Amino acid sequence: MRILIVALMAALAAQGQSVVRSTADRLPRKVIVGSVMLHHGHLSRDLKTRLEELGRKVDEVAAQSQKKYGRNPDVVVLPETIVSRVEPLPYAGAVETAFAALARKYHSYVVVPMMLKEDRTKANAAILVDRAGKMVGIYRKVQLAVVTNSDSLEDGATPGKSVPVFETDFGKLGIQICFDMEFDYGWRELQRQGADLVVWPSDSPQTGMPAARARRYGYYIVSSTPRNNVAVFEPTGKITAQNREPESVLVEEIDLSYAILPWSEPLRNGAAMKEKYGDKVGFRYYEDEDHGIFWSNDPTKSIGAMVREMGLAEAVPELERIKKLYGAAGVPEYQ
């Protein structure tokens, strides 16, 4: 009989974890994410020169991706307001031309964060450009930063009114920006809309909250910051890749079709899956957390199919099954 660590399940319940949709039954979706750590003060004030400098950073991401994986990145994310921080700019013109060319050059999605000028208003925004260089859409930061003892929302910026999810050829992508991290609304809304991956351009390099968000809402998060670190956060709540200064570019392949498995005796910390499927399965198992994330390297078979063949169960569905048992047993919270 399968033996599960109930303490793990209780911990998830204590966090108030939402029931997240499983992606385990989808075929593998390998996605290379690229992120940049770069401070505004290290860029030229001249727009033309600044765009060239940012272009060279994207070049570095692509070069590292080619060296590491033999292909270009699928998405590149830059830090908050890195294109224009003080003076809002329209996306049309030089900015659009520069990033459209980079997206086409590397056949990559690019996230372009900037203080965006829109008619009589400005927004702290991140623009998603597709592989053909066309704008997919714009996320306007909802939770704008407020300086202590001030009532000004980021020097007069207008807060966004929605949290869209963007359709890409690899899955659903969401965007949050810096201070959005402190509030549940956007992260919960992205989960509701089925986001697979959330990029987080930020002025803050924090890691504790992004890790908690990734675990609670069940998607990958990729940060891009001006200092300290850039990181990729797993749906397990672990940091799966991170670079610190003086390194300024991070490139990592993730799979958006995955299963999170709790400890069980038959799993043997992942060894049983490896014995059965060999290189057709990949995983990271965390003994300190009593769970791991697993994915398929077989383009014809999902990780969900492998899990079922092994007689195992994913963490969140198993938690829901256990809640029903609690309800039947008369535990008040689950009735």
mmCIF file of C-alpha atoms in Angstrom:
data_model
loop_
_atom_site.group_PDB
_atom_site.id
_atom_site.type_symbol
_atom_site.label_atom_id
_atom_site.label_comp_id
_atom_site.label_asym_id
_atom_site.label_seq_id
_atom_site.Cartn_x
_atom_site.Cartn_y
_atom_site.Cartn_z
ATOM 1 C CA MET A 1 0.000 0.000 0.000
ATOM 2 C CA ARG A 2 1.285 3.452 -0.889
ATOM 3 C CA ILE A 3 2.655 5.296 2.128
ATOM 4 C CA LEU A 4 2.575 9.086 1.901
ATOM 5 C CA ILE A 5 3.990 11.760 4.116
ATOM 6 C CA VAL A 6 0.872 13.330 5.605
ATOM 7 C CA ALA A 7 2.961 16.125 7.106
ATOM 8 C CA LEU A 8 3.763 17.377 3.595
ATOM 9 C CA MET A 9 0.083 17.479 2.728
ATOM 10 C CA ALA A 10 -0.777 19.248 5.969
ATOM 11 C CA ALA A 11 1.901 21.848 5.255
ATOM 12 C CA LEU A 12 0.411 22.561 1.834
ATOM 13 C CA ALA A 13 -3.047 22.876 3.371
ATOM 14 C CA ALA A 14 -1.726 25.230 6.047
ATOM 15 C CA GLN A 15 -0.400 27.515 3.302
ATOM 16 C CA GLY A 16 -3.910 27.784 1.922
ATOM 17 C CA GLN A 17 -2.718 26.354 -1.371
ATOM 18 C CA SER A 18 -5.223 26.661 -4.179
ATOM 19 C CA VAL A 19 -6.043 23.599 -6.214
ATOM 20 C CA VAL A 20 -3.855 24.055 -9.296
ATOM 21 C CA ARG A 21 -4.474 22.406 -12.613
ATOM 22 C CA SER A 22 -2.089 19.642 -13.553
ATOM 23 C CA THR A 23 -0.013 19.877 -16.726
ATOM 24 C CA ALA A 24 1.278 16.314 -16.376
ATOM 25 C CA ASP A 25 -0.839 14.854 -19.181
ATOM 26 C CA ARG A 26 0.506 17.246 -21.808
ATOM 27 C CA LEU A 27 3.434 16.111 -23.915
ATOM 28 C CA PRO A 28 6.825 17.645 -23.055
ATOM 29 C CA ARG A 29 7.138 21.411 -23.570
ATOM 30 C CA LYS A 30 10.806 22.331 -23.311
ATOM 31 C CA VAL A 31 11.216 26.091 -22.961
ATOM 32 C CA ILE A 32 14.505 27.973 -22.713
ATOM 33 C CA VAL A 33 14.145 31.080 -20.560
ATOM 34 C CA GLY A 34 16.745 33.827 -20.573
ATOM 35 C CA SER A 35 17.053 36.574 -17.982
ATOM 36 C CA VAL A 36 19.298 39.584 -17.505
ATOM 37 C CA MET A 37 20.685 41.260 -14.382
ATOM 38 C CA LEU A 38 21.431 44.863 -15.285
ATOM 39 C CA HIS A 39 21.308 48.209 -13.449
ATOM 40 C CA HIS A 40 19.870 51.323 -15.067
ATOM 41 C CA GLY A 41 22.915 53.316 -14.022
ATOM 42 C CA HIS A 42 25.128 51.140 -16.218
ATOM 43 C CA LEU A 43 23.317 52.218 -19.382
ATOM 44 C CA SER A 44 23.743 55.294 -21.526
ATOM 45 C CA ARG A 45 21.223 58.123 -21.171
ATOM 46 C CA ASP A 46 21.147 58.429 -24.938
ATOM 47 C CA LEU A 47 18.246 56.294 -26.178
ATOM 48 C CA LYS A 48 19.943 55.039 -29.328
ATOM 49 C CA THR A 49 23.030 53.939 -27.391
ATOM 50 C CA ARG A 50 20.937 52.444 -24.587
ATOM 51 C CA LEU A 51 18.972 50.323 -27.040
ATOM 52 C CA GLU A 52 22.226 49.096 -28.566
ATOM 53 C CA GLU A 53 23.503 48.169 -25.080
ATOM 54 C CA LEU A 54 20.314 46.273 -24.302
ATOM 55 C CA GLY A 55 20.610 44.542 -27.663
ATOM 56 C CA ARG A 56 24.067 43.320 -26.743
ATOM 57 C CA LYS A 57 22.641 41.830 -23.526
ATOM 58 C CA VAL A 58 20.058 39.924 -25.538
ATOM 59 C CA ASP A 59 22.937 38.807 -27.789
ATOM 60 C CA GLU A 60 24.676 37.420 -24.679
ATOM 61 C CA VAL A 61 21.561 35.502 -23.679
ATOM 62 C CA ALA A 62 21.289 33.976 -27.156
ATOM 63 C CA ALA A 63 24.993 33.073 -27.249
ATOM 64 C CA GLN A 64 24.788 31.356 -23.877
ATOM 65 C CA SER A 65 21.624 29.526 -24.934
ATOM 66 C CA GLN A 66 23.335 28.260 -28.098
ATOM 67 C CA LYS A 67 26.363 27.120 -26.108
ATOM 68 C CA LYS A 68 24.316 25.376 -23.420
ATOM 69 C CA TYR A 69 21.414 23.924 -25.431
ATOM 70 C CA GLY A 70 22.265 24.308 -29.112
ATOM 71 C CA ARG A 71 19.366 26.651 -29.863
ATOM 72 C CA ASN A 72 18.143 30.174 -29.157
ATOM 73 C CA PRO A 73 16.039 31.092 -26.113
ATOM 74 C CA ASP A 74 12.275 30.919 -26.322
ATOM 75 C CA VAL A 75 11.761 33.993 -24.161
ATOM 76 C CA VAL A 76 14.067 36.731 -22.858
ATOM 77 C CA VAL A 77 13.082 38.987 -19.948
ATOM 78 C CA LEU A 78 14.728 42.289 -18.962
ATOM 79 C CA PRO A 79 14.569 44.227 -15.646
ATOM 80 C CA GLU A 80 11.826 46.651 -14.646
ATOM 81 C CA THR A 81 11.729 49.944 -16.635
ATOM 82 C CA ILE A 82 15.141 49.184 -18.116
ATOM 83 C CA VAL A 83 14.299 50.883 -21.422
ATOM 84 C CA SER A 84 13.024 54.125 -19.895
ATOM 85 C CA ARG A 85 12.860 54.809 -16.188
ATOM 86 C CA VAL A 86 12.272 58.522 -15.655
ATOM 87 C CA GLU A 87 10.995 59.911 -18.930
ATOM 88 C CA PRO A 88 8.091 57.874 -20.352
ATOM 89 C CA LEU A 89 8.491 56.862 -23.981
ATOM 90 C CA PRO A 90 6.072 55.581 -26.611
ATOM 91 C CA TYR A 91 6.715 52.033 -27.736
ATOM 92 C CA ALA A 92 6.402 53.107 -31.376
ATOM 93 C CA GLY A 93 9.527 54.301 -33.169
ATOM 94 C CA ALA A 94 13.073 53.462 -32.098
ATOM 95 C CA VAL A 95 12.102 51.176 -29.209
ATOM 96 C CA GLU A 96 9.739 49.070 -31.309
ATOM 97 C CA THR A 97 12.221 48.849 -34.174
ATOM 98 C CA ALA A 98 15.067 47.715 -31.909
ATOM 99 C CA PHE A 99 13.194 44.970 -30.064
ATOM 100 C CA ALA A 100 11.264 43.744 -33.089
ATOM 101 C CA ALA A 101 14.597 43.216 -34.817
ATOM 102 C CA LEU A 102 16.014 41.296 -31.814
ATOM 103 C CA ALA A 103 12.927 39.077 -31.590
ATOM 104 C CA ARG A 104 13.162 38.235 -35.291
ATOM 105 C CA LYS A 105 16.936 37.750 -35.153
ATOM 106 C CA TYR A 106 16.712 35.068 -32.462
ATOM 107 C CA HIS A 107 13.153 33.874 -33.160
ATOM 108 C CA SER A 108 12.424 34.561 -29.484
ATOM 109 C CA TYR A 109 9.753 36.235 -27.421
ATOM 110 C CA VAL A 110 11.111 39.330 -25.664
ATOM 111 C CA VAL A 111 9.671 41.061 -22.587
ATOM 112 C CA VAL A 112 10.354 44.813 -22.853
ATOM 113 C CA PRO A 113 9.853 46.702 -19.541
ATOM 114 C CA MET A 114 9.571 50.494 -19.750
ATOM 115 C CA MET A 115 7.802 53.571 -18.442
ATOM 116 C CA LEU A 116 5.287 53.770 -21.258
ATOM 117 C CA LYS A 117 3.797 57.028 -22.517
ATOM 118 C CA GLU A 118 0.140 56.672 -23.455
ATOM 119 C CA ASP A 119 -1.745 59.816 -24.513
ATOM 120 C CA ARG A 120 -1.860 61.925 -21.343
ATOM 121 C CA THR A 121 -0.870 59.148 -18.961
ATOM 122 C CA LYS A 122 2.109 56.937 -18.271
ATOM 123 C CA ALA A 123 2.287 53.337 -17.106
ATOM 124 C CA ASN A 124 4.981 51.112 -15.665
ATOM 125 C CA ALA A 125 4.605 48.465 -18.338
ATOM 126 C CA ALA A 126 6.071 45.314 -19.803
ATOM 127 C CA ILE A 127 5.468 44.687 -23.499
ATOM 128 C CA LEU A 128 5.544 41.155 -24.887
ATOM 129 C CA VAL A 129 6.999 40.891 -28.401
ATOM 130 C CA ASP A 130 6.582 37.641 -30.332
ATOM 131 C CA ARG A 131 9.106 35.720 -32.438
ATOM 132 C CA ALA A 132 8.091 37.663 -35.542
ATOM 133 C CA GLY A 133 8.710 40.986 -33.815
ATOM 134 C CA LYS A 134 5.038 41.853 -33.336
ATOM 135 C CA MET A 135 3.541 43.102 -30.094
ATOM 136 C CA VAL A 136 1.484 40.382 -28.396
ATOM 137 C CA GLY A 137 0.223 42.666 -25.657
ATOM 138 C CA ILE A 138 1.038 44.908 -22.714
ATOM 139 C CA TYR A 139 0.894 44.352 -18.977
ATOM 140 C CA ARG A 140 0.575 47.572 -16.987
ATOM 141 C CA LYS A 141 1.723 47.275 -13.394
ATOM 142 C CA VAL A 142 -1.309 47.209 -11.106
ATOM 143 C CA GLN A 143 0.290 47.607 -7.683
ATOM 144 C CA LEU A 144 2.451 50.685 -8.166
ATOM 145 C CA ALA A 145 5.133 51.458 -5.597
ATOM 146 C CA VAL A 146 4.514 54.278 -3.121
ATOM 147 C CA VAL A 147 7.403 56.108 -1.456
ATOM 148 C CA THR A 148 7.218 56.183 2.342
ATOM 149 C CA ASN A 149 5.318 59.260 3.602
ATOM 150 C CA SER A 150 4.105 59.975 0.074
ATOM 151 C CA ASP A 151 0.748 59.506 -1.642
ATOM 152 C CA SER A 152 2.220 59.473 -5.143
ATOM 153 C CA LEU A 153 1.859 56.284 -7.193
ATOM 154 C CA GLU A 154 5.293 56.024 -8.837
ATOM 155 C CA ASP A 155 5.559 59.723 -9.639
ATOM 156 C CA GLY A 156 2.139 59.973 -11.189
ATOM 157 C CA ALA A 157 1.928 56.717 -13.106
ATOM 158 C CA THR A 158 -1.505 55.247 -13.751
ATOM 159 C CA PRO A 159 -2.071 51.754 -12.356
ATOM 160 C CA GLY A 160 -3.114 48.966 -14.684
ATOM 161 C CA LYS A 161 -6.667 47.675 -14.467
ATOM 162 C CA SER A 162 -6.207 44.059 -15.584
ATOM 163 C CA VAL A 163 -3.844 41.101 -15.376
ATOM 164 C CA PRO A 164 -3.824 39.438 -18.807
ATOM 165 C CA VAL A 165 -2.386 36.074 -19.731
ATOM 166 C CA PHE A 166 -0.726 35.963 -23.138
ATOM 167 C CA GLU A 167 -0.941 33.000 -25.479
ATOM 168 C CA THR A 168 2.427 31.886 -26.840
ATOM 169 C CA ASP A 169 3.414 28.893 -28.934
ATOM 170 C CA PHE A 170 4.761 27.117 -25.839
ATOM 171 C CA GLY A 171 2.018 27.928 -23.324
ATOM 172 C CA LYS A 172 0.343 30.714 -21.374
ATOM 173 C CA LEU A 173 2.628 33.493 -20.151
ATOM 174 C CA GLY A 174 1.851 36.011 -17.422
ATOM 175 C CA ILE A 175 3.708 39.117 -16.268
ATOM 176 C CA GLN A 176 3.991 40.780 -12.883
ATOM 177 C CA ILE A 177 6.255 43.724 -12.068
ATOM 178 C CA CYS A 178 8.241 44.343 -8.870
ATOM 179 C CA PHE A 179 5.806 45.582 -6.139
ATOM 180 C CA ASP A 180 3.085 43.298 -7.534
ATOM 181 C CA MET A 181 4.963 40.617 -5.586
ATOM 182 C CA GLU A 182 3.556 41.946 -2.302
ATOM 183 C CA PHE A 183 -0.098 41.416 -3.234
ATOM 184 C CA ASP A 184 -2.048 38.222 -3.960
ATOM 185 C CA TYR A 185 -4.375 39.616 -6.625
ATOM 186 C CA GLY A 186 -2.240 39.384 -9.753
ATOM 187 C CA TRP A 187 -0.680 36.019 -8.929
ATOM 188 C CA ARG A 188 -4.057 34.510 -8.114
ATOM 189 C CA GLU A 189 -5.561 35.939 -11.296
ATOM 190 C CA LEU A 190 -2.753 34.475 -13.409
ATOM 191 C CA GLN A 191 -3.386 31.068 -11.861
ATOM 192 C CA ARG A 192 -7.112 31.390 -12.566
ATOM 193 C CA GLN A 193 -6.354 32.024 -16.227
ATOM 194 C CA GLY A 194 -4.046 29.019 -16.454
ATOM 195 C CA ALA A 195 -0.604 30.649 -16.650
ATOM 196 C CA ASP A 196 2.241 28.173 -17.198
ATOM 197 C CA LEU A 197 5.068 30.666 -16.784
ATOM 198 C CA VAL A 198 5.216 34.097 -15.123
ATOM 199 C CA VAL A 199 8.026 36.561 -15.780
ATOM 200 C CA TRP A 200 8.809 39.102 -13.086
ATOM 201 C CA PRO A 201 10.808 42.187 -14.153
ATOM 202 C CA SER A 202 11.738 43.834 -10.889
ATOM 203 C CA ASP A 203 13.831 46.389 -9.060
ATOM 204 C CA SER A 204 13.900 43.995 -6.106
ATOM 205 C CA PRO A 205 15.981 40.800 -6.179
ATOM 206 C CA GLN A 206 14.023 39.066 -3.419
ATOM 207 C CA THR A 207 13.691 35.289 -3.524
ATOM 208 C CA GLY A 208 11.518 34.225 -0.572
ATOM 209 C CA MET A 209 8.223 35.622 -1.868
ATOM 210 C CA PRO A 210 8.700 34.458 -5.493
ATOM 211 C CA ALA A 211 9.458 30.959 -4.258
ATOM 212 C CA ALA A 212 6.287 30.976 -2.158
ATOM 213 C CA ARG A 213 4.207 32.298 -5.077
ATOM 214 C CA ALA A 214 5.558 29.622 -7.425
ATOM 215 C CA ARG A 215 4.681 26.860 -4.984
ATOM 216 C CA ARG A 216 1.277 28.190 -4.017
ATOM 217 C CA TYR A 217 0.024 28.891 -7.525
ATOM 218 C CA GLY A 218 1.755 26.098 -9.403
ATOM 219 C CA TYR A 219 3.736 27.812 -12.148
ATOM 220 C CA TYR A 220 7.324 28.719 -12.943
ATOM 221 C CA ILE A 221 8.512 32.265 -12.185
ATOM 222 C CA VAL A 222 11.532 33.926 -13.818
ATOM 223 C CA SER A 223 12.965 37.113 -12.329
ATOM 224 C CA SER A 224 15.013 39.840 -13.980
ATOM 225 C CA THR A 225 16.599 42.382 -11.645
ATOM 226 C CA PRO A 226 19.222 45.159 -11.489
ATOM 227 C CA ARG A 227 21.339 43.580 -8.718
ATOM 228 C CA ASN A 228 22.187 40.646 -6.473
ATOM 229 C CA ASN A 229 20.616 37.767 -8.401
ATOM 230 C CA VAL A 230 18.337 36.549 -11.173
ATOM 231 C CA ALA A 231 16.542 33.251 -10.699
ATOM 232 C CA VAL A 232 14.133 30.624 -11.977
ATOM 233 C CA PHE A 233 11.622 29.420 -9.364
ATOM 234 C CA GLU A 234 9.968 26.007 -9.671
ATOM 235 C CA PRO A 235 6.368 25.145 -8.777
ATOM 236 C CA THR A 236 7.944 23.166 -5.916
ATOM 237 C CA GLY A 237 9.027 26.454 -4.326
ATOM 238 C CA LYS A 238 12.679 25.709 -5.013
ATOM 239 C CA ILE A 239 15.124 27.865 -6.989
ATOM 240 C CA THR A 240 16.123 25.669 -9.909
ATOM 241 C CA ALA A 241 18.620 28.116 -11.442
ATOM 242 C CA GLN A 242 20.247 31.315 -10.208
ATOM 243 C CA ASN A 243 23.094 33.632 -11.125
ATOM 244 C CA ARG A 244 24.679 36.163 -8.826
ATOM 245 C CA GLU A 245 26.944 39.111 -9.508
ATOM 246 C CA PRO A 246 29.232 39.476 -11.385
ATOM 247 C CA GLU A 247 27.362 37.099 -13.745
ATOM 248 C CA SER A 248 24.693 39.088 -15.567
ATOM 249 C CA VAL A 249 22.922 36.532 -17.771
ATOM 250 C CA LEU A 250 20.921 33.442 -16.805
ATOM 251 C CA VAL A 251 19.729 30.793 -19.270
ATOM 252 C CA GLU A 252 17.808 27.680 -18.217
ATOM 253 C CA GLU A 253 15.641 25.059 -19.911
ATOM 254 C CA ILE A 254 12.435 24.117 -18.116
ATOM 255 C CA ASP A 255 9.553 21.824 -19.037
ATOM 256 C CA LEU A 256 6.065 23.256 -18.615
ATOM 257 C CA SER A 257 4.562 19.740 -18.544
ATOM 258 C CA TYR A 258 5.503 18.312 -15.167
ATOM 259 C CA ALA A 259 4.292 16.344 -12.158
ATOM 260 C CA ILE A 260 5.063 17.114 -8.521
ATOM 261 C CA LEU A 261 5.245 13.887 -6.565
ATOM 262 C CA PRO A 262 5.278 13.626 -2.763
ATOM 263 C CA TRP A 263 7.379 11.100 -0.916
ATOM 264 C CA SER A 264 6.188 7.525 -1.205
ATOM 265 C CA GLU A 265 7.952 4.268 -0.541
ATOM 266 C CA PRO A 266 7.561 2.956 -4.122
ATOM 267 C CA LEU A 267 9.007 6.182 -5.591
ATOM 268 C CA ARG A 268 12.280 5.786 -3.684
ATOM 269 C CA ASN A 269 13.123 9.474 -4.067
ATOM 270 C CA GLY A 270 12.846 9.177 -7.841
ATOM 271 C CA ALA A 271 15.110 6.145 -8.267
ATOM 272 C CA ALA A 272 12.189 3.906 -9.256
ATOM 273 C CA MET A 273 11.180 6.253 -12.091
ATOM 274 C CA LYS A 274 14.760 6.339 -13.344
ATOM 275 C CA GLU A 275 15.067 2.558 -13.275
ATOM 276 C CA LYS A 276 11.902 2.132 -15.329
ATOM 277 C CA TYR A 277 12.260 4.973 -17.838
ATOM 278 C CA GLY A 278 15.977 5.790 -17.923
ATOM 279 C CA ASP A 279 16.776 9.000 -19.795
ATOM 280 C CA LYS A 280 13.142 9.293 -20.890
ATOM 281 C CA VAL A 281 12.383 10.856 -17.513
ATOM 282 C CA GLY A 282 14.015 13.819 -15.796
ATOM 283 C CA PHE A 283 13.538 15.007 -12.239
ATOM 284 C CA ARG A 284 14.831 16.908 -9.261
ATOM 285 C CA TYR A 285 13.965 15.303 -5.945
ATOM 286 C CA TYR A 286 14.353 17.219 -2.681
ATOM 287 C CA GLU A 287 14.857 15.041 0.359
ATOM 288 C CA ASP A 288 14.648 18.101 2.588
ATOM 289 C CA GLU A 289 11.108 18.748 1.312
ATOM 290 C CA ASP A 290 9.944 15.163 0.702
ATOM 291 C CA HIS A 291 8.822 15.863 -2.847
ATOM 292 C CA GLY A 292 10.217 16.343 -6.334
ATOM 293 C CA ILE A 293 9.363 17.655 -9.777
ATOM 294 C CA PHE A 294 9.343 15.175 -12.672
ATOM 295 C CA TRP A 295 9.081 15.620 -16.457
ATOM 296 C CA SER A 296 9.168 13.483 -19.583
ATOM 297 C CA ASN A 297 11.960 13.529 -22.144
ATOM 298 C CA ASP A 298 9.950 11.256 -24.434
ATOM 299 C CA PRO A 299 8.183 13.393 -27.079
ATOM 300 C CA THR A 300 5.512 10.698 -27.472
ATOM 301 C CA LYS A 301 4.654 10.140 -23.808
ATOM 302 C CA SER A 302 3.586 12.461 -21.000
ATOM 303 C CA ILE A 303 4.946 12.417 -17.477
ATOM 304 C CA GLY A 304 1.361 11.851 -16.315
ATOM 305 C CA ALA A 305 1.229 8.542 -18.195
ATOM 306 C CA MET A 306 4.499 7.485 -16.580
ATOM 307 C CA VAL A 307 3.211 8.398 -13.124
ATOM 308 C CA ARG A 308 0.082 6.297 -13.595
ATOM 309 C CA GLU A 309 2.067 3.336 -14.925
ATOM 310 C CA MET A 310 4.093 3.449 -11.714
ATOM 311 C CA GLY A 311 0.935 3.526 -9.577
ATOM 312 C CA LEU A 312 1.937 6.904 -8.112
ATOM 313 C CA ALA A 313 -0.054 10.073 -7.470
ATOM 314 C CA GLU A 314 0.631 13.781 -7.929
ATOM 315 C CA ALA A 315 0.844 15.882 -4.761
ATOM 316 C CA VAL A 316 -2.116 18.221 -5.238
ATOM 317 C CA PRO A 317 -4.677 15.634 -6.457
ATOM 318 C CA GLU A 318 -3.604 13.391 -3.612
ATOM 319 C CA LEU A 319 -4.103 16.253 -1.174
ATOM 320 C CA GLU A 320 -7.640 16.746 -2.515
ATOM 321 C CA ARG A 321 -8.349 13.022 -2.072
ATOM 322 C CA ILE A 322 -7.115 13.200 1.510
ATOM 323 C CA LYS A 323 -9.339 16.221 2.222
ATOM 324 C CA LYS A 324 -12.364 14.151 1.203
ATOM 325 C CA LEU A 325 -11.302 11.425 3.632
ATOM 326 C CA TYR A 326 -11.032 14.063 6.372
ATOM 327 C CA GLY A 327 -14.529 15.279 5.517
ATOM 328 C CA ALA A 328 -15.949 11.765 5.695
ATOM 329 C CA ALA A 329 -14.206 11.307 9.052
ATOM 330 C CA GLY A 330 -15.895 14.402 10.446
ATOM 331 C CA VAL A 331 -12.994 16.871 10.463
ATOM 332 C CA PRO A 332 -14.892 20.214 10.604
ATOM 333 C CA GLU A 333 -12.817 22.211 8.105
ATOM 334 C CA TYR A 334 -13.384 19.643 5.328
ATOM 335 C CA GLN A 335 -17.133 19.078 5.721
#
